[in-house]
PDB file of C-alpha atoms in Angstrom:
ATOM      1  CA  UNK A   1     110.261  93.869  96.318  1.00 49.00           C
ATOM      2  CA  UNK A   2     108.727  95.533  93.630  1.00 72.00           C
ATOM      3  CA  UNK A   3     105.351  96.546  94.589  1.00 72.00           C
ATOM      4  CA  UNK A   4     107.135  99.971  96.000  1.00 76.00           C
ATOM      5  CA  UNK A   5     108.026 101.352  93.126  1.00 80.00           C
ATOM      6  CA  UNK A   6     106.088 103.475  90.918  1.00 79.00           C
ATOM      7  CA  UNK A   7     105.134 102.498  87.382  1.00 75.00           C
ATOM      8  CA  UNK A   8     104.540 104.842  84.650  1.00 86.00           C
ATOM      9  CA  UNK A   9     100.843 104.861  82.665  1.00 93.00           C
ATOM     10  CA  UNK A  10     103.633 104.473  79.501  1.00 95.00           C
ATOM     11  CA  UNK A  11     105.039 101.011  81.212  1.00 94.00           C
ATOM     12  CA  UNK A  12     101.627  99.861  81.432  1.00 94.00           C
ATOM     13  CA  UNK A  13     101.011 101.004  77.527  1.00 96.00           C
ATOM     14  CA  UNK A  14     103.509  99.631  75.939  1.00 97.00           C
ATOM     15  CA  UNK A  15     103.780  96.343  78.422  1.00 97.00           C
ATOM     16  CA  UNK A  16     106.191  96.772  79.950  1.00 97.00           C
ATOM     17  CA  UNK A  17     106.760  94.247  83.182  1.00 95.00           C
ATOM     18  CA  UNK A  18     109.009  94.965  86.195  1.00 95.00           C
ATOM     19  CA  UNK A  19     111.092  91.603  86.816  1.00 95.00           C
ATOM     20  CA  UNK A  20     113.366  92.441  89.378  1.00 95.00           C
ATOM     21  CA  UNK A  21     114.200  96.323  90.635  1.00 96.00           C
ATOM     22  CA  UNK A  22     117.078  96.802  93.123  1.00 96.00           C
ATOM     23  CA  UNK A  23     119.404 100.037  93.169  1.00 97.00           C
ATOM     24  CA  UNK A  24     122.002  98.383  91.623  1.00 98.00           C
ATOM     25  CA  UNK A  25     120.518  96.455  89.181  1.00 98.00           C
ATOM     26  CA  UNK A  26     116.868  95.910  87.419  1.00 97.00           C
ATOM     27  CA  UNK A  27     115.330  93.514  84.816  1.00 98.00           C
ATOM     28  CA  UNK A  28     112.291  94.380  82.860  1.00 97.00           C
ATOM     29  CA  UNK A  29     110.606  92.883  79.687  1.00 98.00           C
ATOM     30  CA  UNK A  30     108.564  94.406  77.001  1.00 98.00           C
ATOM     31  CA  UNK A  31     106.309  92.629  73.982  1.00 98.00           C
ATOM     32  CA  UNK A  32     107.502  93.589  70.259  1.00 98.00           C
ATOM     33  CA  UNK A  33     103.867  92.905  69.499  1.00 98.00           C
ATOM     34  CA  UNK A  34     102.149  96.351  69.837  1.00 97.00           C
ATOM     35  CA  UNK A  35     105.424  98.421  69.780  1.00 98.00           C
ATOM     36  CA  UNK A  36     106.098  98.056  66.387  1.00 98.00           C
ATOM     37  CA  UNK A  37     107.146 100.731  63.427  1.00 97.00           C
ATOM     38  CA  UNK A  38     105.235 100.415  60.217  1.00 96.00           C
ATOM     39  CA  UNK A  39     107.659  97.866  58.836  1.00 96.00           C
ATOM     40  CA  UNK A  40     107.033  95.653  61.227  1.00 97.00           C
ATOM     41  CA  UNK A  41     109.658  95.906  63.566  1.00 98.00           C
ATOM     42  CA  UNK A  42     110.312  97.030  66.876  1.00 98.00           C
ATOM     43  CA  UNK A  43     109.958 100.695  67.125  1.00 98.00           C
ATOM     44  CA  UNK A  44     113.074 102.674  68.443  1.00 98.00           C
ATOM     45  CA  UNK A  45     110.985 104.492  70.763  1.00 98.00           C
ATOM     46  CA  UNK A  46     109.311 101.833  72.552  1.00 98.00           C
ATOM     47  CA  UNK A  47     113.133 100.353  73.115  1.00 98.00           C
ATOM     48  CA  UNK A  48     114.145 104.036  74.473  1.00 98.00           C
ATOM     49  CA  UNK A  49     111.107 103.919  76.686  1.00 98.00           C
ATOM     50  CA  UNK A  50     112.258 100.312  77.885  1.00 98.00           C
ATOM     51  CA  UNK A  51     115.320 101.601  78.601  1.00 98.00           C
ATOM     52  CA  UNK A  52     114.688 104.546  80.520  1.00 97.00           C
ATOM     53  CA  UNK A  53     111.813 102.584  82.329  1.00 96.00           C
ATOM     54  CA  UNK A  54     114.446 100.023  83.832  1.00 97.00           C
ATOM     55  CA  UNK A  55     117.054 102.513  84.692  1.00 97.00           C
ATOM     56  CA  UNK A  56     114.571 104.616  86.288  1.00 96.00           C
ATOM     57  CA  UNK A  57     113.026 102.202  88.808  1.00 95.00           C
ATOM     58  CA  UNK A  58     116.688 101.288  89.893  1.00 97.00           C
ATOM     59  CA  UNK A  59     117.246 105.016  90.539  1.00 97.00           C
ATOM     60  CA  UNK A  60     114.188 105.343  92.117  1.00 95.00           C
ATOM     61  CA  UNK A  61     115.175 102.455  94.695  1.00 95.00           C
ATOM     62  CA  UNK A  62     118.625 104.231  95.152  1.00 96.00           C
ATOM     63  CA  UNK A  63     117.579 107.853  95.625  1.00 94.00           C
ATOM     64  CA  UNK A  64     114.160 106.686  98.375  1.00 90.00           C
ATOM     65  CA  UNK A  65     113.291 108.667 100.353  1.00 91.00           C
ATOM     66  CA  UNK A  66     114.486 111.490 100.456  1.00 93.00           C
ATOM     67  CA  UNK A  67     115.711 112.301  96.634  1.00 95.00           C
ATOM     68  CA  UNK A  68     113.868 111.645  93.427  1.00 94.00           C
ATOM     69  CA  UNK A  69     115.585 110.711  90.443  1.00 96.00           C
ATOM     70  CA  UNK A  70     114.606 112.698  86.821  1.00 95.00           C
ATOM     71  CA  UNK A  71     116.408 111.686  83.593  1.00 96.00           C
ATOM     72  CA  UNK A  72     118.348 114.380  82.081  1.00 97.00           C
ATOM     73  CA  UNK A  73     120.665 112.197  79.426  1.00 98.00           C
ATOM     74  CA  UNK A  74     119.125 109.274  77.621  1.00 98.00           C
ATOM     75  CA  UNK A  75     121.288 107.477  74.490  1.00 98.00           C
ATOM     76  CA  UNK A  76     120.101 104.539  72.443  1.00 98.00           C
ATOM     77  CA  UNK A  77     121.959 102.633  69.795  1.00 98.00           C
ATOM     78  CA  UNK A  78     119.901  99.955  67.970  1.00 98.00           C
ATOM     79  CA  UNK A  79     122.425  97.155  67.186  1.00 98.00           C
ATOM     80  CA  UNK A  80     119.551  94.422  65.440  1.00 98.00           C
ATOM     81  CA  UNK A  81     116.258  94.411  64.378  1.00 98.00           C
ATOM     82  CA  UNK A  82     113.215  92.561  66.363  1.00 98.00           C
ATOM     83  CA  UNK A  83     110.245  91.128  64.509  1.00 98.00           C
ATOM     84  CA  UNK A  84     108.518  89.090  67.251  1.00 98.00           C
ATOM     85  CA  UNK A  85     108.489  87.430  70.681  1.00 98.00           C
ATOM     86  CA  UNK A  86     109.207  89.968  73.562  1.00 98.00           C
ATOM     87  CA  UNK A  87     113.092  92.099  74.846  1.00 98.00           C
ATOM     88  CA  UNK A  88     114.747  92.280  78.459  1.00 98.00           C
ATOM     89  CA  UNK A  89     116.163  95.183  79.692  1.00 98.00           C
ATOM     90  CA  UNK A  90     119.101  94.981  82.269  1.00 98.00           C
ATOM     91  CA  UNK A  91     119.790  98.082  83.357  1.00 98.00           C
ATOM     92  CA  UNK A  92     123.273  98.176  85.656  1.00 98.00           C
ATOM     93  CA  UNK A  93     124.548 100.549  87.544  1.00 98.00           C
ATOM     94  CA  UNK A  94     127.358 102.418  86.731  1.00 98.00           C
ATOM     95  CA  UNK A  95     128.110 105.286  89.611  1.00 98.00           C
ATOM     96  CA  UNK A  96     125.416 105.679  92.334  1.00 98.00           C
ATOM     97  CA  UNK A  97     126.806 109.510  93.905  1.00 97.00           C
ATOM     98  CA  UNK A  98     124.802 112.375  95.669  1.00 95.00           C
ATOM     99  CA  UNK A  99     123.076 114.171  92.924  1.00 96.00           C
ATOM    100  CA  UNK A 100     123.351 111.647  89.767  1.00 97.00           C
ATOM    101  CA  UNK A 101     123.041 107.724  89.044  1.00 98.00           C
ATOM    102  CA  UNK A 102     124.554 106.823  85.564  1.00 98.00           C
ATOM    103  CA  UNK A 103     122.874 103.311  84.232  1.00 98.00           C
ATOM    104  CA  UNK A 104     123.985 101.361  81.422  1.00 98.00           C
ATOM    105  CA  UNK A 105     121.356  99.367  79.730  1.00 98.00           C
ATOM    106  CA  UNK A 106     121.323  95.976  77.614  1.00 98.00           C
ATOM    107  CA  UNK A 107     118.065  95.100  75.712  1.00 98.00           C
ATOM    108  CA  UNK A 108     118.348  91.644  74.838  1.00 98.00           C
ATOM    109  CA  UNK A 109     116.320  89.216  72.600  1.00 98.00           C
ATOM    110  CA  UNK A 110     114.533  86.015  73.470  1.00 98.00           C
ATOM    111  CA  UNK A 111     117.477  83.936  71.962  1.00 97.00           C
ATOM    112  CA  UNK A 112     119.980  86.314  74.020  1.00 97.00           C
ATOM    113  CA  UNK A 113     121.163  88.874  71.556  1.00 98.00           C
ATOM    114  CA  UNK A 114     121.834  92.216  71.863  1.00 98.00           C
ATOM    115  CA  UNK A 115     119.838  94.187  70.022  1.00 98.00           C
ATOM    116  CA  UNK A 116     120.215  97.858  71.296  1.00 98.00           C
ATOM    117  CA  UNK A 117     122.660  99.343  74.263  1.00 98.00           C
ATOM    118  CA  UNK A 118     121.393 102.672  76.305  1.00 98.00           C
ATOM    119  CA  UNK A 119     122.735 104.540  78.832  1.00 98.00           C
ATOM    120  CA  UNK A 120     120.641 106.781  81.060  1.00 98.00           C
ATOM    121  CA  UNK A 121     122.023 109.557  83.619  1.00 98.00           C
ATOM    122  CA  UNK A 122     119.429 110.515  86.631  1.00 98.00           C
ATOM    123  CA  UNK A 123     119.762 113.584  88.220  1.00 98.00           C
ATOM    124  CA  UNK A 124     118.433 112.969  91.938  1.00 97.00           C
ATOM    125  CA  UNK A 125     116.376 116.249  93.165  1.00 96.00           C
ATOM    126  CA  UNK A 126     115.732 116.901  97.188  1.00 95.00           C
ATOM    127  CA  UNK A 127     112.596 115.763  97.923  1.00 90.00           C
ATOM    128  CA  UNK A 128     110.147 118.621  98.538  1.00 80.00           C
ATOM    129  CA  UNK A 129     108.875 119.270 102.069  1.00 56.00           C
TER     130      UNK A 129
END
């Protein structure tokens, strides 16, 4: 189920569409059209923000209720250039413990290549009463 988990104002910006959210995995997709750089290509920060965004929602279905999950690390490597079509996000879990959840993320191309790898690190803060 996806329809319990929040979605940022920047998701909906930038296009980005939840595909499948669980805590130990999540799949999300994201248009090059719109998110480009002025050459035409997709623009390293709308691939961070993809990457974040599908780590995120699978730390948000592992730390509910009672912890929320805030990024404190965030890395990006851009591998390839993308020119067109749309990119998938898989975001996988890598340690789910008390107080952090450590994802590692592949954005992929329509024809299956990599283009950029990202790892994101959640802290998960006590829910305030």
């Amino acid at each position: 189920m996806i329809d319990d988990v929040p979605v940022a104002p920047l998701h909906d910006r930038l296009g980005i569409t939840l595909v499948e959210v669980s805590a130990e995995r999540a799949l999300a997709t994201m248009p090059v059209s719109g998110n480009t750089q002025p050459a035409g290509l997709l623009h390293g920060g709308a691939t961070a923000a993809l990457i974040e965004g599908a780590a995120s929602v699978a730390a948000w279905r592992y730390a509910q209720p009672d912890r929320v999950p805030v990024g404190v690390d965030l890395n990006v490597t851009h591998l390839r250039p993308v020119a067109a079509g749309q990119v998938t996000a898989e975001a996988t879990a890598m340690r789910l413990g008390r107080s952090t959840a450590v994802y590692t993320v592949e954005v992929r191309t329509e024809d299956g290549q990599v283009s950029a790898l990202g790892r994101l690190t959640c802290q998960l803060l006590p829910v305030e009463a």
